[in-house]
């Protein structure tokens, strides 16, 4: 059977045809949607004001490759919310951006070259994140990516996304983060709460780079606070 290969300039026409009545443009999430939907309105707050590592899929509902990959990422999101990986729920978020409804975010801000396109934002990346895969322009490259299994995404999450800095996992910390932990590790509960309140009050005045560091500091302080509270360290 012959395979139709569309030249890149024809892709907009193909997309329009797929959006006509009678063409399935929905993504089947099975029994529930667990992936977090990001928009131009909430992207910065979710990605930069959170201490979590975030894996983001930029997708288009009409794209066949998106229709295959998104349900697998949704299952991964379920595993980190309610399944065998839920102990990492406070450290990892699986999210997605519908590029049909958020074109400025996908094209103007991140220059997404095709769908689906995955980027991840961890404590080690800058504000533009890192690419999960290289841009896919050939049909062969797209076909290879669409064969990615849930197990492939699990392995990536375990090897990259679960590496979150904390006082119990300083091997994943930068020197800057280690110094911050050392500075506050012996502080009292009252001191930790005061510092957290001060940092939270700075949110509206910071650049994206500083907002990310702000969120990391809050995450570190929260873990130190939980440990100090559990250990009765209230009067140091």
PDB file of C-alpha atoms in Angstrom:
ATOM      1  CA  UNK A   1       0.000   0.000   0.000  1.00  0.00           C
ATOM      2  CA  UNK A   2       1.460   3.381  -1.007  1.00  0.00           C
ATOM      3  CA  UNK A   3       2.279   5.879   1.735  1.00  0.00           C
ATOM      4  CA  UNK A   4       1.244   9.485   1.217  1.00  0.00           C
ATOM      5  CA  UNK A   5       3.956  11.936   2.216  1.00  0.00           C
ATOM      6  CA  UNK A   6       2.894  15.586   2.438  1.00  0.00           C
ATOM      7  CA  UNK A   7       5.415  18.321   1.792  1.00  0.00           C
ATOM      8  CA  UNK A   8       5.738  20.659   4.750  1.00  0.00           C
ATOM      9  CA  UNK A   9       3.899  23.575   3.031  1.00  0.00           C
ATOM     10  CA  UNK A  10       0.784  21.347   2.695  1.00  0.00           C
ATOM     11  CA  UNK A  11       0.498  20.593   6.423  1.00  0.00           C
ATOM     12  CA  UNK A  12      -1.743  23.640   7.162  1.00  0.00           C
ATOM     13  CA  UNK A  13      -4.174  22.394   4.484  1.00  0.00           C
ATOM     14  CA  UNK A  14      -4.116  18.896   5.957  1.00  0.00           C
ATOM     15  CA  UNK A  15      -4.848  20.339   9.402  1.00  0.00           C
ATOM     16  CA  UNK A  16      -7.824  22.290   8.055  1.00  0.00           C
ATOM     17  CA  UNK A  17      -9.230  19.182   6.391  1.00  0.00           C
ATOM     18  CA  UNK A  18      -8.922  17.236   9.641  1.00  0.00           C
ATOM     19  CA  UNK A  19     -10.978  19.879  11.414  1.00  0.00           C
ATOM     20  CA  UNK A  20     -13.948  19.459   9.063  1.00  0.00           C
ATOM     21  CA  UNK A  21     -17.160  17.876  10.477  1.00  0.00           C
ATOM     22  CA  UNK A  22     -16.969  14.119  10.623  1.00  0.00           C
ATOM     23  CA  UNK A  23     -13.237  14.004  11.284  1.00  0.00           C
ATOM     24  CA  UNK A  24     -12.223  12.800  14.747  1.00  0.00           C
ATOM     25  CA  UNK A  25     -10.223  15.582  16.399  1.00  0.00           C
ATOM     26  CA  UNK A  26     -10.620  14.439  19.989  1.00  0.00           C
ATOM     27  CA  UNK A  27      -8.006  12.742  22.128  1.00  0.00           C
ATOM     28  CA  UNK A  28      -9.277   9.637  23.913  1.00  0.00           C
ATOM     29  CA  UNK A  29      -8.162   9.802  27.551  1.00  0.00           C
ATOM     30  CA  UNK A  30      -9.978   6.621  28.502  1.00  0.00           C
ATOM     31  CA  UNK A  31     -11.529   6.616  31.981  1.00  0.00           C
ATOM     32  CA  UNK A  32     -10.317  10.063  33.006  1.00  0.00           C
ATOM     33  CA  UNK A  33      -8.020  12.962  32.288  1.00  0.00           C
ATOM     34  CA  UNK A  34      -5.167  13.257  34.781  1.00  0.00           C
ATOM     35  CA  UNK A  35      -2.741  15.353  32.789  1.00  0.00           C
ATOM     36  CA  UNK A  36      -2.703  19.026  33.831  1.00  0.00           C
ATOM     37  CA  UNK A  37      -3.857  21.374  31.076  1.00  0.00           C
ATOM     38  CA  UNK A  38      -1.771  24.535  30.739  1.00  0.00           C
ATOM     39  CA  UNK A  39      -2.851  27.754  29.014  1.00  0.00           C
ATOM     40  CA  UNK A  40      -1.403  31.154  28.279  1.00  0.00           C
ATOM     41  CA  UNK A  41      -3.098  32.323  31.480  1.00  0.00           C
ATOM     42  CA  UNK A  42      -1.715  29.741  33.933  1.00  0.00           C
ATOM     43  CA  UNK A  43       1.545  28.512  32.373  1.00  0.00           C
ATOM     44  CA  UNK A  44       3.908  30.764  34.335  1.00  0.00           C
ATOM     45  CA  UNK A  45       2.199  30.135  37.666  1.00  0.00           C
ATOM     46  CA  UNK A  46       2.210  26.351  37.242  1.00  0.00           C
ATOM     47  CA  UNK A  47       5.704  25.968  35.766  1.00  0.00           C
ATOM     48  CA  UNK A  48       7.722  28.754  37.385  1.00  0.00           C
ATOM     49  CA  UNK A  49       5.949  29.269  40.719  1.00  0.00           C
ATOM     50  CA  UNK A  50       6.048  25.574  41.595  1.00  0.00           C
ATOM     51  CA  UNK A  51       8.915  23.592  43.067  1.00  0.00           C
ATOM     52  CA  UNK A  52       7.900  20.595  40.951  1.00  0.00           C
ATOM     53  CA  UNK A  53       9.713  19.275  37.907  1.00  0.00           C
ATOM     54  CA  UNK A  54       7.297  19.666  34.996  1.00  0.00           C
ATOM     55  CA  UNK A  55       7.088  17.635  31.769  1.00  0.00           C
ATOM     56  CA  UNK A  56       5.025  19.520  29.167  1.00  0.00           C
ATOM     57  CA  UNK A  57       3.586  18.140  25.930  1.00  0.00           C
ATOM     58  CA  UNK A  58       2.751  20.791  23.325  1.00  0.00           C
ATOM     59  CA  UNK A  59       0.104  19.105  21.171  1.00  0.00           C
ATOM     60  CA  UNK A  60      -2.677  19.595  18.627  1.00  0.00           C
ATOM     61  CA  UNK A  61      -5.926  17.613  18.993  1.00  0.00           C
ATOM     62  CA  UNK A  62      -6.147  16.977  15.228  1.00  0.00           C
ATOM     63  CA  UNK A  63      -2.595  15.576  15.041  1.00  0.00           C
ATOM     64  CA  UNK A  64      -2.517  11.774  14.737  1.00  0.00           C
ATOM     65  CA  UNK A  65       0.785  11.607  16.591  1.00  0.00           C
ATOM     66  CA  UNK A  66      -0.685  13.660  19.445  1.00  0.00           C
ATOM     67  CA  UNK A  67      -3.694  11.343  19.555  1.00  0.00           C
ATOM     68  CA  UNK A  68      -1.358   8.394  20.075  1.00  0.00           C
ATOM     69  CA  UNK A  69       1.084   9.953  22.547  1.00  0.00           C
ATOM     70  CA  UNK A  70      -1.215  11.984  24.794  1.00  0.00           C
ATOM     71  CA  UNK A  71      -3.127   8.990  26.281  1.00  0.00           C
ATOM     72  CA  UNK A  72       0.208   7.425  27.272  1.00  0.00           C
ATOM     73  CA  UNK A  73       1.308  10.632  28.987  1.00  0.00           C
ATOM     74  CA  UNK A  74      -2.100  10.754  30.669  1.00  0.00           C
ATOM     75  CA  UNK A  75      -1.479   7.288  32.131  1.00  0.00           C
ATOM     76  CA  UNK A  76       1.917   8.506  33.348  1.00  0.00           C
ATOM     77  CA  UNK A  77       0.180  11.459  35.007  1.00  0.00           C
ATOM     78  CA  UNK A  78      -2.228   9.046  36.740  1.00  0.00           C
ATOM     79  CA  UNK A  79       0.691   6.975  38.056  1.00  0.00           C
ATOM     80  CA  UNK A  80       2.238  10.067  39.674  1.00  0.00           C
ATOM     81  CA  UNK A  81      -1.101  11.285  41.067  1.00  0.00           C
ATOM     82  CA  UNK A  82      -2.827   8.130  42.228  1.00  0.00           C
ATOM     83  CA  UNK A  83      -0.782   5.118  41.189  1.00  0.00           C
ATOM     84  CA  UNK A  84       2.504   3.431  42.092  1.00  0.00           C
ATOM     85  CA  UNK A  85       4.479   6.699  41.844  1.00  0.00           C
ATOM     86  CA  UNK A  86       2.198   8.866  43.976  1.00  0.00           C
ATOM     87  CA  UNK A  87       4.973   9.353  46.557  1.00  0.00           C
ATOM     88  CA  UNK A  88       6.512  11.717  43.970  1.00  0.00           C
ATOM     89  CA  UNK A  89       3.304  13.704  43.443  1.00  0.00           C
ATOM     90  CA  UNK A  90       4.742  16.716  45.262  1.00  0.00           C
ATOM     91  CA  UNK A  91       7.838  16.650  43.018  1.00  0.00           C
ATOM     92  CA  UNK A  92       6.595  15.868  39.494  1.00  0.00           C
ATOM     93  CA  UNK A  93       3.842  17.247  37.255  1.00  0.00           C
ATOM     94  CA  UNK A  94       2.828  15.931  33.823  1.00  0.00           C
ATOM     95  CA  UNK A  95       1.195  18.725  31.829  1.00  0.00           C
ATOM     96  CA  UNK A  96       0.091  19.670  28.322  1.00  0.00           C
ATOM     97  CA  UNK A  97      -0.613  22.706  26.146  1.00  0.00           C
ATOM     98  CA  UNK A  98      -3.246  22.622  23.387  1.00  0.00           C
ATOM     99  CA  UNK A  99      -1.503  24.639  20.680  1.00  0.00           C
ATOM    100  CA  UNK A 100      -4.732  25.211  18.746  1.00  0.00           C
ATOM    101  CA  UNK A 101      -6.118  27.309  21.585  1.00  0.00           C
ATOM    102  CA  UNK A 102      -2.778  28.704  22.832  1.00  0.00           C
ATOM    103  CA  UNK A 103      -0.903  29.698  19.640  1.00  0.00           C
ATOM    104  CA  UNK A 104       1.073  32.541  21.244  1.00  0.00           C
ATOM    105  CA  UNK A 105       2.474  30.184  23.878  1.00  0.00           C
ATOM    106  CA  UNK A 106       3.424  27.496  21.369  1.00  0.00           C
ATOM    107  CA  UNK A 107       4.639  29.469  18.376  1.00  0.00           C
ATOM    108  CA  UNK A 108       5.674  32.909  19.585  1.00  0.00           C
ATOM    109  CA  UNK A 109       7.117  32.055  22.978  1.00  0.00           C
ATOM    110  CA  UNK A 110       8.527  28.529  22.594  1.00  0.00           C
ATOM    111  CA  UNK A 111       8.699  28.240  18.791  1.00  0.00           C
ATOM    112  CA  UNK A 112       7.313  24.694  18.806  1.00  0.00           C
ATOM    113  CA  UNK A 113       8.248  23.092  15.443  1.00  0.00           C
ATOM    114  CA  UNK A 114       5.641  20.300  15.331  1.00  0.00           C
ATOM    115  CA  UNK A 115       3.270  18.155  17.384  1.00  0.00           C
ATOM    116  CA  UNK A 116       3.510  16.648  19.833  1.00  0.00           C
ATOM    117  CA  UNK A 117       6.624  18.328  21.170  1.00  0.00           C
ATOM    118  CA  UNK A 118       7.842  17.649  24.690  1.00  0.00           C
ATOM    119  CA  UNK A 119       9.854  19.976  26.898  1.00  0.00           C
ATOM    120  CA  UNK A 120      10.788  19.552  30.538  1.00  0.00           C
ATOM    121  CA  UNK A 121      11.403  22.106  33.231  1.00  0.00           C
ATOM    122  CA  UNK A 122      13.470  20.976  36.202  1.00  0.00           C
ATOM    123  CA  UNK A 123      15.554  22.654  38.883  1.00  0.00           C
ATOM    124  CA  UNK A 124      18.514  22.370  36.504  1.00  0.00           C
ATOM    125  CA  UNK A 125      16.947  23.966  33.394  1.00  0.00           C
ATOM    126  CA  UNK A 126      16.513  27.615  32.520  1.00  0.00           C
ATOM    127  CA  UNK A 127      13.152  29.274  31.840  1.00  0.00           C
ATOM    128  CA  UNK A 128      12.912  27.893  28.275  1.00  0.00           C
ATOM    129  CA  UNK A 129      13.316  24.329  29.541  1.00  0.00           C
ATOM    130  CA  UNK A 130      15.044  21.451  27.770  1.00  0.00           C
ATOM    131  CA  UNK A 131      13.789  19.577  24.712  1.00  0.00           C
ATOM    132  CA  UNK A 132      12.763  15.954  25.264  1.00  0.00           C
ATOM    133  CA  UNK A 133      13.326  15.233  21.576  1.00  0.00           C
ATOM    134  CA  UNK A 134      14.823  16.959  18.554  1.00  0.00           C
ATOM    135  CA  UNK A 135      12.455  18.581  16.017  1.00  0.00           C
ATOM    136  CA  UNK A 136      10.817  15.961  13.781  1.00  0.00           C
ATOM    137  CA  UNK A 137      10.365  17.026  10.185  1.00  0.00           C
ATOM    138  CA  UNK A 138      10.431  13.729   8.286  1.00  0.00           C
ATOM    139  CA  UNK A 139       7.670  11.132   8.302  1.00  0.00           C
ATOM    140  CA  UNK A 140      10.196   8.561   9.569  1.00  0.00           C
ATOM    141  CA  UNK A 141      11.116  10.681  12.593  1.00  0.00           C
ATOM    142  CA  UNK A 142       7.444  11.221  13.430  1.00  0.00           C
ATOM    143  CA  UNK A 143       6.694   7.513  13.057  1.00  0.00           C
ATOM    144  CA  UNK A 144       9.575   6.645  15.399  1.00  0.00           C
ATOM    145  CA  UNK A 145       8.337   9.063  18.049  1.00  0.00           C
ATOM    146  CA  UNK A 146       4.741   7.866  17.899  1.00  0.00           C
ATOM    147  CA  UNK A 147       6.017   4.388  18.846  1.00  0.00           C
ATOM    148  CA  UNK A 148       7.187   5.708  22.215  1.00  0.00           C
ATOM    149  CA  UNK A 149       5.565   3.535  24.849  1.00  0.00           C
ATOM    150  CA  UNK A 150       4.394   4.257  28.367  1.00  0.00           C
ATOM    151  CA  UNK A 151       7.488   2.402  29.561  1.00  0.00           C
ATOM    152  CA  UNK A 152       9.713   4.797  27.575  1.00  0.00           C
ATOM    153  CA  UNK A 153       8.131   7.768  29.344  1.00  0.00           C
ATOM    154  CA  UNK A 154       8.351   6.004  32.712  1.00  0.00           C
ATOM    155  CA  UNK A 155      12.085   5.501  32.265  1.00  0.00           C
ATOM    156  CA  UNK A 156      12.600   9.154  31.360  1.00  0.00           C
ATOM    157  CA  UNK A 157      10.578  10.306  34.369  1.00  0.00           C
ATOM    158  CA  UNK A 158      12.567   8.070  36.710  1.00  0.00           C
ATOM    159  CA  UNK A 159      15.949   9.052  35.287  1.00  0.00           C
ATOM    160  CA  UNK A 160      15.331  12.803  34.929  1.00  0.00           C
ATOM    161  CA  UNK A 161      12.100  14.073  36.478  1.00  0.00           C
ATOM    162  CA  UNK A 162      12.441  12.322  39.855  1.00  0.00           C
ATOM    163  CA  UNK A 163      15.842  13.940  40.475  1.00  0.00           C
ATOM    164  CA  UNK A 164      14.618  16.694  42.793  1.00  0.00           C
ATOM    165  CA  UNK A 165      16.934  18.473  45.211  1.00  0.00           C
ATOM    166  CA  UNK A 166      16.151  18.199  48.922  1.00  0.00           C
ATOM    167  CA  UNK A 167      17.992  17.944  52.207  1.00  0.00           C
ATOM    168  CA  UNK A 168      17.645  14.156  51.873  1.00  0.00           C
ATOM    169  CA  UNK A 169      18.870  14.078  48.258  1.00  0.00           C
ATOM    170  CA  UNK A 170      21.645  16.649  48.044  1.00  0.00           C
ATOM    171  CA  UNK A 171      23.314  14.698  45.237  1.00  0.00           C
ATOM    172  CA  UNK A 172      20.640  16.246  42.983  1.00  0.00           C
ATOM    173  CA  UNK A 173      21.347  19.786  44.240  1.00  0.00           C
ATOM    174  CA  UNK A 174      23.468  22.536  42.781  1.00  0.00           C
ATOM    175  CA  UNK A 175      26.082  24.250  44.954  1.00  0.00           C
ATOM    176  CA  UNK A 176      23.686  27.163  45.342  1.00  0.00           C
ATOM    177  CA  UNK A 177      20.937  24.884  46.622  1.00  0.00           C
ATOM    178  CA  UNK A 178      23.289  23.051  48.995  1.00  0.00           C
ATOM    179  CA  UNK A 179      24.399  26.342  50.527  1.00  0.00           C
ATOM    180  CA  UNK A 180      20.772  27.343  51.004  1.00  0.00           C
ATOM    181  CA  UNK A 181      19.959  24.051  52.735  1.00  0.00           C
ATOM    182  CA  UNK A 182      22.986  24.419  55.013  1.00  0.00           C
ATOM    183  CA  UNK A 183      21.941  27.963  55.914  1.00  0.00           C
ATOM    184  CA  UNK A 184      18.437  27.021  57.034  1.00  0.00           C
ATOM    185  CA  UNK A 185      18.694  23.359  58.093  1.00  0.00           C
ATOM    186  CA  UNK A 186      19.074  24.169  61.804  1.00  0.00           C
ATOM    187  CA  UNK A 187      16.574  27.041  61.986  1.00  0.00           C
ATOM    188  CA  UNK A 188      13.503  26.956  64.210  1.00  0.00           C
ATOM    189  CA  UNK A 189       9.974  26.430  62.948  1.00  0.00           C
ATOM    190  CA  UNK A 190       9.238  30.116  63.545  1.00  0.00           C
ATOM    191  CA  UNK A 191      12.292  31.190  61.531  1.00  0.00           C
ATOM    192  CA  UNK A 192      11.394  28.906  58.642  1.00  0.00           C
ATOM    193  CA  UNK A 193       7.805  30.163  58.554  1.00  0.00           C
ATOM    194  CA  UNK A 194       8.999  33.771  58.625  1.00  0.00           C
ATOM    195  CA  UNK A 195      11.368  33.165  55.711  1.00  0.00           C
ATOM    196  CA  UNK A 196       8.642  31.412  53.700  1.00  0.00           C
ATOM    197  CA  UNK A 197       6.252  34.324  54.253  1.00  0.00           C
ATOM    198  CA  UNK A 198       8.919  36.783  53.115  1.00  0.00           C
ATOM    199  CA  UNK A 199       9.594  34.826  49.916  1.00  0.00           C
ATOM    200  CA  UNK A 200       5.896  34.430  49.138  1.00  0.00           C
ATOM    201  CA  UNK A 201       5.498  38.189  49.383  1.00  0.00           C
ATOM    202  CA  UNK A 202       8.108  38.695  46.635  1.00  0.00           C
ATOM    203  CA  UNK A 203       6.256  36.821  43.867  1.00  0.00           C
ATOM    204  CA  UNK A 204       4.756  39.808  42.103  1.00  0.00           C
ATOM    205  CA  UNK A 205       8.062  41.651  41.675  1.00  0.00           C
ATOM    206  CA  UNK A 206      10.323  38.946  40.223  1.00  0.00           C
ATOM    207  CA  UNK A 207      11.508  37.952  36.743  1.00  0.00           C
ATOM    208  CA  UNK A 208      10.721  34.430  35.494  1.00  0.00           C
ATOM    209  CA  UNK A 209      14.256  33.285  36.349  1.00  0.00           C
ATOM    210  CA  UNK A 210      13.926  34.563  39.910  1.00  0.00           C
ATOM    211  CA  UNK A 211      10.396  33.200  40.244  1.00  0.00           C
ATOM    212  CA  UNK A 212      11.767  29.724  39.533  1.00  0.00           C
ATOM    213  CA  UNK A 213      14.483  30.113  42.196  1.00  0.00           C
ATOM    214  CA  UNK A 214      11.847  31.542  44.539  1.00  0.00           C
ATOM    215  CA  UNK A 215       9.730  28.397  44.084  1.00  0.00           C
ATOM    216  CA  UNK A 216      12.751  26.183  44.673  1.00  0.00           C
ATOM    217  CA  UNK A 217      13.557  28.001  47.908  1.00  0.00           C
ATOM    218  CA  UNK A 218       9.970  27.592  49.084  1.00  0.00           C
ATOM    219  CA  UNK A 219      10.121  23.886  48.290  1.00  0.00           C
ATOM    220  CA  UNK A 220      13.341  23.460  50.256  1.00  0.00           C
ATOM    221  CA  UNK A 221      12.016  25.464  53.191  1.00  0.00           C
ATOM    222  CA  UNK A 222       8.768  23.494  53.241  1.00  0.00           C
ATOM    223  CA  UNK A 223      10.647  20.184  53.484  1.00  0.00           C
ATOM    224  CA  UNK A 224      12.861  21.596  56.232  1.00  0.00           C
ATOM    225  CA  UNK A 225       9.768  22.882  58.020  1.00  0.00           C
ATOM    226  CA  UNK A 226       8.054  19.485  57.876  1.00  0.00           C
ATOM    227  CA  UNK A 227      11.169  17.824  59.239  1.00  0.00           C
ATOM    228  CA  UNK A 228      11.576  20.424  62.013  1.00  0.00           C
ATOM    229  CA  UNK A 229       7.920  20.059  63.002  1.00  0.00           C
ATOM    230  CA  UNK A 230       8.145  16.266  63.070  1.00  0.00           C
ATOM    231  CA  UNK A 231      11.345  16.454  65.135  1.00  0.00           C
ATOM    232  CA  UNK A 232       9.999  18.971  67.627  1.00  0.00           C
ATOM    233  CA  UNK A 233      12.547  21.601  66.608  1.00  0.00           C
ATOM    234  CA  UNK A 234      10.339  24.510  67.687  1.00  0.00           C
ATOM    235  CA  UNK A 235      12.633  26.433  70.016  1.00  0.00           C
ATOM    236  CA  UNK A 236      16.068  26.408  68.378  1.00  0.00           C
TER     237      UNK A 236
END
